Short mmCIF file of C-alpha atoms and ligand atoms in Angstrom, two decimals:
data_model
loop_
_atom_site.label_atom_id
_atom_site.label_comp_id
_atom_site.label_asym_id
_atom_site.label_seq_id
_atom_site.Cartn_x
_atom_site.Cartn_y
_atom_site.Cartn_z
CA UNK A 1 67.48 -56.25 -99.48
CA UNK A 2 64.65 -56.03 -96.51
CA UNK A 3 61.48 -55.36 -98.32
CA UNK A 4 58.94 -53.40 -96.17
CA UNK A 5 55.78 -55.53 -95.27
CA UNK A 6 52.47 -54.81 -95.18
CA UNK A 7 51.33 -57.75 -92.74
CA UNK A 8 52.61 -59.62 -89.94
CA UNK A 9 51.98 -62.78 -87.99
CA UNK A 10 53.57 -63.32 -84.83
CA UNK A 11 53.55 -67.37 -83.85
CA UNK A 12 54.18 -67.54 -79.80
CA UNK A 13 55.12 -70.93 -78.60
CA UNK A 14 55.46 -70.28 -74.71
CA UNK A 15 58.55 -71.50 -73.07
CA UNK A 16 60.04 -73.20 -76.57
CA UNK A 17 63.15 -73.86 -76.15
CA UNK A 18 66.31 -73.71 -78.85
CA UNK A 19 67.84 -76.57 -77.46
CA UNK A 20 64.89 -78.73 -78.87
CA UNK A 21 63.42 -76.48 -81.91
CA UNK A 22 66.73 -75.57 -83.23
CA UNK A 23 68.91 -78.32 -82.27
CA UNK A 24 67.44 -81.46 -81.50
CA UNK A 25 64.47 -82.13 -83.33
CA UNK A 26 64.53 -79.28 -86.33
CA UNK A 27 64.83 -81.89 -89.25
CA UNK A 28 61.63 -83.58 -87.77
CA UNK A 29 59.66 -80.03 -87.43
CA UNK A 30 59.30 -79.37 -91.61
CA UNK A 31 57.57 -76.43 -91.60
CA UNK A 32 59.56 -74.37 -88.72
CA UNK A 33 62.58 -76.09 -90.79
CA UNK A 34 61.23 -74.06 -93.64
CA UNK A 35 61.11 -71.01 -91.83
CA UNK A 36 64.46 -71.11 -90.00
CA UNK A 37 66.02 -72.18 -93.39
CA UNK A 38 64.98 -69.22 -94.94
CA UNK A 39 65.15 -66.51 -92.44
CA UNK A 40 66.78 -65.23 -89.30
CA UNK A 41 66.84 -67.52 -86.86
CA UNK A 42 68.72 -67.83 -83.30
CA UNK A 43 68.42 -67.78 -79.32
CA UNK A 44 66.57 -65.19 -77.87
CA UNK A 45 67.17 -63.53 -74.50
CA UNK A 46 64.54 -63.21 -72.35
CA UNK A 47 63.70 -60.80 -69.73
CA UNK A 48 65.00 -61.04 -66.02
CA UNK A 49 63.18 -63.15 -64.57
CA UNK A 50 63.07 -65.41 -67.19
CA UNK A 51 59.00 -65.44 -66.70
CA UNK A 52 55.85 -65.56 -68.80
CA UNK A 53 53.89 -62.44 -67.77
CA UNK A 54 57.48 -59.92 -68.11
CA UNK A 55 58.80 -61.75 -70.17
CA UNK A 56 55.81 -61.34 -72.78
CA UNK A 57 55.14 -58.12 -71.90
CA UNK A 58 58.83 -56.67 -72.25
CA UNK A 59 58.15 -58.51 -75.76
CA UNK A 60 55.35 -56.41 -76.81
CA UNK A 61 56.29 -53.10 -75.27
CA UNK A 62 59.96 -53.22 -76.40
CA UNK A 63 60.52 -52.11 -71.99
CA UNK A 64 62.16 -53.81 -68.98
CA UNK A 65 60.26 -55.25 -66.42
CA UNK A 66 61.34 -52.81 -63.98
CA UNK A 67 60.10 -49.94 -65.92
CA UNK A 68 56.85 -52.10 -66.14
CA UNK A 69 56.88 -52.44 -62.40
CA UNK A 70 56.23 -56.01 -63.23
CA UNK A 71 58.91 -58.73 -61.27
CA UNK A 72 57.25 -61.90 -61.88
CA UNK A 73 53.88 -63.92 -61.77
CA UNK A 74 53.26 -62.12 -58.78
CA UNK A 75 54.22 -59.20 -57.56
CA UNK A 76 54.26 -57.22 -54.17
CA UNK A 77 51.86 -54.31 -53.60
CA UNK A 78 52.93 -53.12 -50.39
CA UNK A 79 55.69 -52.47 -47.75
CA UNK A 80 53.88 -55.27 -45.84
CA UNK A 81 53.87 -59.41 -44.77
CA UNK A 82 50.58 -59.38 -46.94
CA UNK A 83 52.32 -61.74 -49.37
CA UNK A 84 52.34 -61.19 -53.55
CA UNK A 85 49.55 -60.43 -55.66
CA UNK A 86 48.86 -61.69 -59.44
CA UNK A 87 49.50 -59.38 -62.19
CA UNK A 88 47.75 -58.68 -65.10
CA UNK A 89 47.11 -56.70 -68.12
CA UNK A 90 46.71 -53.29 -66.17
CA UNK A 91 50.00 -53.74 -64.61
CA UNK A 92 51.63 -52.49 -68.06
CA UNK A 93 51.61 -48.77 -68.26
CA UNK A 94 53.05 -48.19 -71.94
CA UNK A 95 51.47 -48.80 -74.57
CA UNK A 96 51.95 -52.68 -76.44
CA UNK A 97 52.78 -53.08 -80.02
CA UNK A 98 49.09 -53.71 -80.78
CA UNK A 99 47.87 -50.26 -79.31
CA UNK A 100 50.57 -48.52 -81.32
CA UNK A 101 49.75 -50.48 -84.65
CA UNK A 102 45.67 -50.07 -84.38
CA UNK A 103 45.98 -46.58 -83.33
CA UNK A 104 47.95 -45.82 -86.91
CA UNK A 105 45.03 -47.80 -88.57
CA UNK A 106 46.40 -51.45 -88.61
CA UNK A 107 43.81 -53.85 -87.85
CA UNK A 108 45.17 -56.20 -85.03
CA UNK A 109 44.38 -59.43 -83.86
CA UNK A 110 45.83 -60.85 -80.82
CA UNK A 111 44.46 -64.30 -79.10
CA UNK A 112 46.32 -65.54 -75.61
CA UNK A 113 48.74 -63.35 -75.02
CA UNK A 114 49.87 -62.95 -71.54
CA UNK A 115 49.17 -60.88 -69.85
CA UNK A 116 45.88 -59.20 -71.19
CA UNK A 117 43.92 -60.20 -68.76
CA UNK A 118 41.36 -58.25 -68.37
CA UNK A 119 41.17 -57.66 -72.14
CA UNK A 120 41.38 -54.23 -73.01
CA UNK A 121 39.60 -52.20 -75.91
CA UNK A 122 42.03 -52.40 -79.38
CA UNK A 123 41.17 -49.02 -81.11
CA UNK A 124 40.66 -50.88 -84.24
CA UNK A 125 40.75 -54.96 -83.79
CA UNK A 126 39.96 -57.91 -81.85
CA UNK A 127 41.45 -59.79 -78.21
CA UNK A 128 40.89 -63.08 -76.89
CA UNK A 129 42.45 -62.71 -73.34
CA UNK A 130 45.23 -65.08 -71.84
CA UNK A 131 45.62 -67.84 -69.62
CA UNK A 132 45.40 -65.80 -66.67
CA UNK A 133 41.75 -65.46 -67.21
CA UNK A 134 39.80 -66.90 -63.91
CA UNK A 135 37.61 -68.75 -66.60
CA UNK A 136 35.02 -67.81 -69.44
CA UNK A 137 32.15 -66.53 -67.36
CA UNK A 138 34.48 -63.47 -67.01
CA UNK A 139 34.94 -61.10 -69.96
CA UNK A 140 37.72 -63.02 -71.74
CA UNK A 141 37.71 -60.98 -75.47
CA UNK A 142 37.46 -57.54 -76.88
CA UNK A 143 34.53 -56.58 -77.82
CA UNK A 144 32.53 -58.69 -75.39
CA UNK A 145 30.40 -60.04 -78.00
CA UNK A 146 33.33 -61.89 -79.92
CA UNK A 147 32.93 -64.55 -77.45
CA UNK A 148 30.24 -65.85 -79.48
CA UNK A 149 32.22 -66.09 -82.53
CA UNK A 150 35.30 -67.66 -80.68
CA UNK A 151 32.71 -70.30 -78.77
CA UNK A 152 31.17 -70.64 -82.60
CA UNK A 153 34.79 -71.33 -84.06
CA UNK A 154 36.36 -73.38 -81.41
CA UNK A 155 33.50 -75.07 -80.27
CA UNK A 156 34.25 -74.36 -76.92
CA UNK A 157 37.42 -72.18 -76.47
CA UNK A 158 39.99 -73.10 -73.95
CA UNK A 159 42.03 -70.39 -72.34
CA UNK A 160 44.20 -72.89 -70.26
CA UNK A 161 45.29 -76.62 -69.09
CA UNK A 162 43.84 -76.67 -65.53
CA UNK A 163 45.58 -78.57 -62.73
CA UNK A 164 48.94 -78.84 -65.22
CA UNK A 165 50.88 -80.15 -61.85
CA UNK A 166 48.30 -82.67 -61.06
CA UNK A 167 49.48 -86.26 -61.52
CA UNK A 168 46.60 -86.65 -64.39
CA UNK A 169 48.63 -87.26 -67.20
CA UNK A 170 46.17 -88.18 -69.74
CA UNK A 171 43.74 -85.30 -68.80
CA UNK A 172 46.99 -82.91 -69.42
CA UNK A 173 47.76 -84.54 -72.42
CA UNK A 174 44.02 -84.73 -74.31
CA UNK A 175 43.49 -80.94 -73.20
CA UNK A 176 46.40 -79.74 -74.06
CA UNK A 177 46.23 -80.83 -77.94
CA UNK A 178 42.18 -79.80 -77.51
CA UNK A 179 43.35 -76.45 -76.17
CA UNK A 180 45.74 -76.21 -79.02
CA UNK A 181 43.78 -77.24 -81.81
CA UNK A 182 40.89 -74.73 -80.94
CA UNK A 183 43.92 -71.86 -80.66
CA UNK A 184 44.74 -72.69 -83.98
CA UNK A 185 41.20 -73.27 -85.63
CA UNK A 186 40.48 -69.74 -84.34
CA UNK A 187 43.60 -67.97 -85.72
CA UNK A 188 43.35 -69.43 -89.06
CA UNK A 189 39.50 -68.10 -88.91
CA UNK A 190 40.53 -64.64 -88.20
CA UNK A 191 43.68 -64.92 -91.12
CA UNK A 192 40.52 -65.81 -93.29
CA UNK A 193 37.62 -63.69 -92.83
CA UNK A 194 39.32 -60.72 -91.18
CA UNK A 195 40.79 -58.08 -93.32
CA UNK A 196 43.63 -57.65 -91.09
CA UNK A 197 46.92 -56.04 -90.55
CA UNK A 198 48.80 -57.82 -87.52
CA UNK A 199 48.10 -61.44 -85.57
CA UNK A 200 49.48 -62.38 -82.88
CA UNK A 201 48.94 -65.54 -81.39
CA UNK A 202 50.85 -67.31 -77.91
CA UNK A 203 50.16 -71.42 -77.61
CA UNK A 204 50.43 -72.24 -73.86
CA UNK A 205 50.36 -75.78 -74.44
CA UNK A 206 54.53 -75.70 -75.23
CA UNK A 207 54.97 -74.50 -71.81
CA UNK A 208 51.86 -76.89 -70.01
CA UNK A 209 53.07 -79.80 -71.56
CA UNK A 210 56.69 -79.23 -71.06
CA UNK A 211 56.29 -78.87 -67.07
CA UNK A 212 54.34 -81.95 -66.96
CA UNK A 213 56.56 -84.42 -68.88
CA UNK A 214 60.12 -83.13 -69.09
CA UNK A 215 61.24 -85.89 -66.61
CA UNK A 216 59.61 -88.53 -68.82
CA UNK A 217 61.67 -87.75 -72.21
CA UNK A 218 64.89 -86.64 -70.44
CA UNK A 219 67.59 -89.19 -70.14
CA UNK A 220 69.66 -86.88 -67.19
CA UNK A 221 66.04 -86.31 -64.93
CA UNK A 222 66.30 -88.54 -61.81
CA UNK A 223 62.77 -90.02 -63.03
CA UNK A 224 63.42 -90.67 -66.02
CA UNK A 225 62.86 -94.31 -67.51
CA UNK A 226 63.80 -95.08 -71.13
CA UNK A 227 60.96 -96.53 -72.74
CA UNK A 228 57.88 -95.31 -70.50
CA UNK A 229 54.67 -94.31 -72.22
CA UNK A 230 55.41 -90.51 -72.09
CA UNK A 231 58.79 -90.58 -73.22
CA UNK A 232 57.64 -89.67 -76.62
CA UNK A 233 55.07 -86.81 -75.69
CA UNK A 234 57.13 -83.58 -75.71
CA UNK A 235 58.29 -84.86 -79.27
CA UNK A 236 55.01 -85.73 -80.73
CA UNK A 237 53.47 -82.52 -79.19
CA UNK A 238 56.13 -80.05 -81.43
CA UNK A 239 55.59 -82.03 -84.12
CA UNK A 240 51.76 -81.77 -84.00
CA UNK A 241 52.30 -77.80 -83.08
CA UNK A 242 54.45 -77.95 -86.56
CA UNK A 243 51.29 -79.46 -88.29
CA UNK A 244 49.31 -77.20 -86.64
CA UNK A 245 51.55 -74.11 -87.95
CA UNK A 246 52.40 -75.48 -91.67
CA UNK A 247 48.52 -76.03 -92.01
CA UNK A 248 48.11 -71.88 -91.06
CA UNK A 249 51.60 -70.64 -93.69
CA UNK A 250 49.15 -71.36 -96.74
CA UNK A 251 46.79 -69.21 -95.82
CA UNK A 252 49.46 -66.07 -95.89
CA UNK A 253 50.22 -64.14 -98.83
CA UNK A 254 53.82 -63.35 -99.78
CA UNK A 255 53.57 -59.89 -98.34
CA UNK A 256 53.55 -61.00 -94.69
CA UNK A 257 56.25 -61.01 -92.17
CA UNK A 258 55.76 -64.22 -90.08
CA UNK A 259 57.89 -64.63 -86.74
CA UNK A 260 58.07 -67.68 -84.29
CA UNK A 261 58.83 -67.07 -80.72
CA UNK A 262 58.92 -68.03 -77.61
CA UNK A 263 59.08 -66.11 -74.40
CA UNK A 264 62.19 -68.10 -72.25
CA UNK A 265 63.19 -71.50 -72.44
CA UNK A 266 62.83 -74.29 -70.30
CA UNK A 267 65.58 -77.05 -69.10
CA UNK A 268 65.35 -80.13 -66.04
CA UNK A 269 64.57 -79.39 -62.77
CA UNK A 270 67.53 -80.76 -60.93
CA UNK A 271 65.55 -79.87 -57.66
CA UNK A 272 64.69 -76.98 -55.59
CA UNK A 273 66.45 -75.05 -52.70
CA UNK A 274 64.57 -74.49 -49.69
CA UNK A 275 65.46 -70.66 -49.34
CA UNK A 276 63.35 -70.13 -46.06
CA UNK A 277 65.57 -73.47 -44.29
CA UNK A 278 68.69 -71.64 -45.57
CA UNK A 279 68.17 -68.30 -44.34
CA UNK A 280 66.70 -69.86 -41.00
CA UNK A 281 69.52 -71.97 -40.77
CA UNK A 282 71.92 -69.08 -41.82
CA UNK A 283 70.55 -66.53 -38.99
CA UNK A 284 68.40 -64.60 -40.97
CA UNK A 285 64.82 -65.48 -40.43
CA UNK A 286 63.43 -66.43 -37.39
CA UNK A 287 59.70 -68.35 -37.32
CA UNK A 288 57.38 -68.34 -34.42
CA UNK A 289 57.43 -72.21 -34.53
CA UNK A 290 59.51 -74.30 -36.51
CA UNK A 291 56.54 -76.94 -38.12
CA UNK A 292 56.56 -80.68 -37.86
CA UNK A 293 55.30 -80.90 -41.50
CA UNK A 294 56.07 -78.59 -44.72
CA UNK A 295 53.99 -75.32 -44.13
CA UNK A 296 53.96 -72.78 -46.99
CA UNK A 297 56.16 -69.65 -45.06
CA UNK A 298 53.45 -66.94 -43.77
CA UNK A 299 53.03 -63.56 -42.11
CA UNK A 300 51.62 -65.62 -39.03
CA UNK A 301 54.96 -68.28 -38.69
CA UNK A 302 57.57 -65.65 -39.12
CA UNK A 303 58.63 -63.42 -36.01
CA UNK A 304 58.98 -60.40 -37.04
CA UNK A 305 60.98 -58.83 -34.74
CA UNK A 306 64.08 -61.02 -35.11
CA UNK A 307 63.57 -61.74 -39.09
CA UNK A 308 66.09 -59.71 -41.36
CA UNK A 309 65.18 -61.74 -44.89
CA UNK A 310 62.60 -63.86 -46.54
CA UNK A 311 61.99 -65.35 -49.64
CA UNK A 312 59.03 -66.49 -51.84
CA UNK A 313 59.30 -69.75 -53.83
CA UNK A 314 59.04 -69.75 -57.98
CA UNK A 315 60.89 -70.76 -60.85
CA UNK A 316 63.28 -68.22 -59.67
CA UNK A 317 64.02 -66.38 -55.98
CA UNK A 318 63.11 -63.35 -54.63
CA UNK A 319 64.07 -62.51 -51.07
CA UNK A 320 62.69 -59.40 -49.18
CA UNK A 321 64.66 -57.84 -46.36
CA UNK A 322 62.42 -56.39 -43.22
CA UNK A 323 63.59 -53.12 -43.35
CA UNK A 324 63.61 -50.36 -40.45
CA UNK A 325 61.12 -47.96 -41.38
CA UNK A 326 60.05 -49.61 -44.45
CA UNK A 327 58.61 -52.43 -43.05
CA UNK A 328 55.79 -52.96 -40.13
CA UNK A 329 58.43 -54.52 -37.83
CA UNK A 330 61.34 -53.74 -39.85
CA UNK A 331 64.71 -54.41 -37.77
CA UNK A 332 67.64 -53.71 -40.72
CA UNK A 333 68.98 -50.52 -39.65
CA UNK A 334 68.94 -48.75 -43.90
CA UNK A 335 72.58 -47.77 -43.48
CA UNK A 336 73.00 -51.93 -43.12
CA UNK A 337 70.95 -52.70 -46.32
CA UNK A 338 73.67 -52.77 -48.94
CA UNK A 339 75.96 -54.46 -46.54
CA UNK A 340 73.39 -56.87 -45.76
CA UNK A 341 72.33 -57.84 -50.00
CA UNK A 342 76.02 -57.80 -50.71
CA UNK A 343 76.59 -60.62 -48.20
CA UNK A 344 73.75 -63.00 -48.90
CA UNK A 345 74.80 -62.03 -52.64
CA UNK A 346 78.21 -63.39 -51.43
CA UNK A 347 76.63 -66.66 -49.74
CA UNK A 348 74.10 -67.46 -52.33
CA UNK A 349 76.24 -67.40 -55.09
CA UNK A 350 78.38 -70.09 -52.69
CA UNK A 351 75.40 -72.59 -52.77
CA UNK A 352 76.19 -75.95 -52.94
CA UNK A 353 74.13 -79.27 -53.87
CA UNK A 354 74.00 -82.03 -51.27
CA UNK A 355 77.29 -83.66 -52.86
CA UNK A 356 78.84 -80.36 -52.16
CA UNK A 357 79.37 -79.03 -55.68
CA UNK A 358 78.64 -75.02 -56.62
CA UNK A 359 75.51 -74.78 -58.28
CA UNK A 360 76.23 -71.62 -60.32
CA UNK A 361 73.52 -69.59 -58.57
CA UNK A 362 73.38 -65.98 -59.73
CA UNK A 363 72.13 -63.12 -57.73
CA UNK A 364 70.50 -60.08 -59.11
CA UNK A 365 70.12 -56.43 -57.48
CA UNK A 366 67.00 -55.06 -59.42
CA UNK A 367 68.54 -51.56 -60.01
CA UNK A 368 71.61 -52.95 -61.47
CA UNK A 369 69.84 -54.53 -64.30
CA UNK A 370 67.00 -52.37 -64.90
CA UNK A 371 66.52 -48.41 -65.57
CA UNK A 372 63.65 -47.74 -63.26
CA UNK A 373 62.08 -49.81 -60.35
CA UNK A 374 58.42 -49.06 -60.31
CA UNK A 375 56.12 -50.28 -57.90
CA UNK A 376 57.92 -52.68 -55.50
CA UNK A 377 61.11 -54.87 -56.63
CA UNK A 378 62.43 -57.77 -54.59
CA UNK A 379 65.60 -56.72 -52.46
CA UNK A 380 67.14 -59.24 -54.51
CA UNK A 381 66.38 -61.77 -57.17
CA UNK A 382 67.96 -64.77 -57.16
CA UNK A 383 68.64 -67.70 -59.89
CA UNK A 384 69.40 -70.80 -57.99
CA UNK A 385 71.75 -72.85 -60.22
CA UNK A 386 70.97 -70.34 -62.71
CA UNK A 387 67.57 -71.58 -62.70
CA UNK A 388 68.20 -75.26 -62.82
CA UNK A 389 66.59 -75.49 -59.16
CA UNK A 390 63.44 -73.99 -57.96
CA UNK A 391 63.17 -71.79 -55.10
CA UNK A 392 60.98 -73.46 -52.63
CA UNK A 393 59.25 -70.73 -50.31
CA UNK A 394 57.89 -74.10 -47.90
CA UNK A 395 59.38 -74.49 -44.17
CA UNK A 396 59.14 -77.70 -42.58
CA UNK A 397 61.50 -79.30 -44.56
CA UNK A 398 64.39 -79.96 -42.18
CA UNK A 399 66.79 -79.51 -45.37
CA UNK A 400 67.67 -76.56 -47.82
CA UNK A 401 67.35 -79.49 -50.54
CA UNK A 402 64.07 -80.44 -52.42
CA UNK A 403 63.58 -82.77 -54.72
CA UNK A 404 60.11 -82.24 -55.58
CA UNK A 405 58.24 -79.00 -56.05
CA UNK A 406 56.28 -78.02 -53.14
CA UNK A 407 53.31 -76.68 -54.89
CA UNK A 408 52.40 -79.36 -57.44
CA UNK A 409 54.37 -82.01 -59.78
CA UNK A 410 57.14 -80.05 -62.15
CA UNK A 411 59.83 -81.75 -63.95
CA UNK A 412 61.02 -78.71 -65.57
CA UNK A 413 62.32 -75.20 -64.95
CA UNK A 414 62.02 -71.54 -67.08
CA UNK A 415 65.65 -71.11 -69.34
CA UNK A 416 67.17 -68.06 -69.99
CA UNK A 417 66.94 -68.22 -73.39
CA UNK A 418 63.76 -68.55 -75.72
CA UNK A 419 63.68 -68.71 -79.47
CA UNK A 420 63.75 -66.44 -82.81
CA UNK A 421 62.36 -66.89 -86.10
CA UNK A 422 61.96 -64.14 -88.74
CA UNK A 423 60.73 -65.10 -92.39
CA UNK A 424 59.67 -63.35 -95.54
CA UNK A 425 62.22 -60.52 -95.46
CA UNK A 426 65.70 -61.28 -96.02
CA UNK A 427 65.88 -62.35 -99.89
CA UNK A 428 65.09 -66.49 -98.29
CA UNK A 429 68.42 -67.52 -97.05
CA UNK A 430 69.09 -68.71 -93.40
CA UNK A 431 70.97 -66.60 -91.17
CA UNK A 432 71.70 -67.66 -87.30
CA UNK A 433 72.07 -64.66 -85.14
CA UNK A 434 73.57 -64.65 -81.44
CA UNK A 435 72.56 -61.24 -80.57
CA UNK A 436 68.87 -61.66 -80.38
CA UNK A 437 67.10 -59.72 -77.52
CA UNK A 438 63.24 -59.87 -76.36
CA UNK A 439 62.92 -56.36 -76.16
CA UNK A 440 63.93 -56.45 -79.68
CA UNK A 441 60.82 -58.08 -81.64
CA UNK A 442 58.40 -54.87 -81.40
CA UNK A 443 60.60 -52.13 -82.80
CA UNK A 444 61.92 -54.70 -85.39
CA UNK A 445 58.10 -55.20 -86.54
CA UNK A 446 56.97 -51.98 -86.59
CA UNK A 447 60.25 -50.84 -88.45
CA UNK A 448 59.29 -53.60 -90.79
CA UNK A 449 55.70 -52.25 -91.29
CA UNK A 450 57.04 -49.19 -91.63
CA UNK A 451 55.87 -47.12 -88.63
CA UNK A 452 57.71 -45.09 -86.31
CA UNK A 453 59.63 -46.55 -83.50
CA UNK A 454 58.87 -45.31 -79.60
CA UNK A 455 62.11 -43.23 -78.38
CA UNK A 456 61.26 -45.16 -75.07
CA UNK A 457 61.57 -48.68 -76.66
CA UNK A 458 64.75 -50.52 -75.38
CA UNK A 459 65.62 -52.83 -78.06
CA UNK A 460 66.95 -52.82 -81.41
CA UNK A 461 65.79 -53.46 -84.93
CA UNK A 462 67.11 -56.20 -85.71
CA UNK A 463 68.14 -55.31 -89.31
ZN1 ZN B 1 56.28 -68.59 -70.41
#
């Protein structure tokens, strides 16, 4: 019997993976054991790309990131060589889950949620901006005057782990838990004094802490060494995040829906593939100069007039084709475009390692997978090893094959799949579903608070 619910907390761990919460370490995590044993539970499919700022944002809108116009961290503005821009919370043009709720009354509460930066006014509740926040002498909540009560709270509120691909470990590791704490602190202060409807909450610190010590717990990562002083910290972290969560369940009455989520997954780095090497040494980009040191790839080293593709480094791959009448100098004749994608889609998805082996890299056309392209999509959008290696955007390499990231230390890469947790509606039994979409959380929780679902919503309740 599904019992409507008045009240509903969403927990957001960013990049959690199933492979650890589910699988590995679940008997060591009591109090996510307690919800997964007593609710619908399972792998959750994240957007394409598997990234934070769509991937969240297709959450809480229940829409695709094309629709959203939103491709990735970054996305491009125009038909240019001006490079990508950041998003943020005024890319999204529908309205979120929280706009929908507070305009039908329900007081929300939403703390780090990416993106929504620059906070935006909640008809009837409260925001404490994301991670993409520049840093707190920017408007960071809604009202502006809540700062005081979040400084108050948290004694000193922190929106982010700075420098998370530096080499300081122990600085990463002691702000992370600070950051986390605080998070928490705050939430449970708003569950307590708030008389509110729906709280939503996303914990970077999953994500932060995963990048920066995957390689240390690992056993497979080329790094790895069994019985260094990290090889416990991923571990220690989820179980401290399970604290963190059991200590917040008490303060919830019986009549609230609680989820756990996570935006994508993550999994080892096996290394990255220098995309702007490949296509130079495949014919399709030409550079002014080839460097004698890695050089990020810019409008200056690229010659324009020969180049037919380029591509921008990431967790995933996005290449751009310099298209006749599209772009500045654009040389692809547009009756050659679809021949053109269809052959580096043919190439790419060839990719080997240095050994020689496939890598399983899969190759996206943005209009095959979404319903609408707003603003401007990649040409194509690429999952190198099906995003066990990076895309590194650097030249200068003299070899498609990295083993580092080029932009800072990263042991780990984004996963496909996230994770799922839905307790205090299904009679308390435990039921693993495979079906499990990210576009399907927001129409599931409104259906469960009993308010009207969006025609334009995308995913299913998840009954
Ligand atoms: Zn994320």
């Amino acid at each position: 019997m599904i019992l409507s619910k008045r009240k509903t907390v969403i927990f957001g761990l960013d990049s959690a993976p199933p492979e650890l919460v589910f699988y590995k370490w679940l008997d060591y995590l009591p109090n996510i054991k307690h919800l997964v044993s007593n609710g619908i539970f399972g792998k959750l499919e994240s957007t394409i790309p598997a990234i934070t700022c769509p991937a969240w944002a297709s959450m809480v809108t229940s829409t695709n990131p094309g629709k959203l116009g939103m491709y990735g961290f970054r996305n491009r503005n125009h038909y240019n060589y001006e490079g990508l821009s950041f998003v943020d919370s005024n890319t999204i043009n529908v309205e979120t889950i929280w706009d929908i709720l507070s305009k039908q009354g329900k007081k929300t509460i939403i703390i780090g949620v990416p993106p929504t930066y620059p906070p935006k006014p909640i008809c009837n509740g409260y925001m404490v901006s994301c991670f993409l926040t520049p840093d707190k002498n920017c408007q960071y909540t809604y009202p502006d005057k809540l700062k005081y009560e979040v400084e108050k709270v948290s004694d000193g509120y922190i929106l982010d782990v700075s420098n998370f691909r530096n080499e300081a470990k122990e600085h990463i590791l002691n702000t992370t838990y600070e950051m986390t704490r605080k998070r928490f602190k705050l939430a449970r202060h708003f569950i307590q004094n708030e008389d509110w409807d729906f709280l939503m909450m996303v914990e970077m610190g999953t994500d932060r802490i995963q990048h920066a010590f995957w390689g240390f717990f690992d056993n497979r990562h080329p790094r790895y060494l069994q019985g260094n002083k990290y090889e416990n910290v991923i571990f220690d972290y989820y179980k401290y995040i399970d604290d963190e969560i059991g200590n917040t369940l008490p303060l919830l009455d019986e009549n609230t829906l609680i989820l756990l989520v996570s935006d994508h997954g993550a999994k080892m780095m096996e290394g990255g593939i220098c995309i702007n090497e490949w296509l130079i040494n495949n014919g399709y980009l030409k550079l002014v100069h080839y460097p004698d040191e890695v050089t990020q790839i810019s409008k200056q080293l690229i010659d324009w007039n020969k180049t037919m593709v380029w591509g921008e480094g990431g967790y995933y791959g996005r290449l751009f084709f310099n298209v006749k009448d599209r772009e500045p100098s654009g040389i692809i004749p547009k009756q050659n475009y679809e021949y053109l994608r269809n052959e580096l889609i043919a190439a790419l998805e060839d990719l080997r390692d240095e050994k020689g082996q496939k890598i399983n890299t899969k190759v996206f056309k943005p209009e095959e997978i979404y319903t609408e392209c707003r603003n401007i999509p990649p040409d194509l959008i690429v999952y190198y090893g099906d995003l066990s290696w990076r895309s590194i955007g650097s030249v200068g390499h003299n070899t498609i094959w990295a083993d580092e990231n080029d932009t800072g230390y990263d042991d780990a890469n984004h996963a496909q799949y996230g994770i799922f947790v839905m307790y205090g509606d299904n009679g308390y039994h435990s039921e693993r579903r495979d079906d499990l979409r990210i576009m399907d959380v927001t129409p599931t929780v409104l259906d469960r608070m009993g308010i009207d679902i969006p025609w334009y919503m995308e995913g299913s309740v998840i009954k």
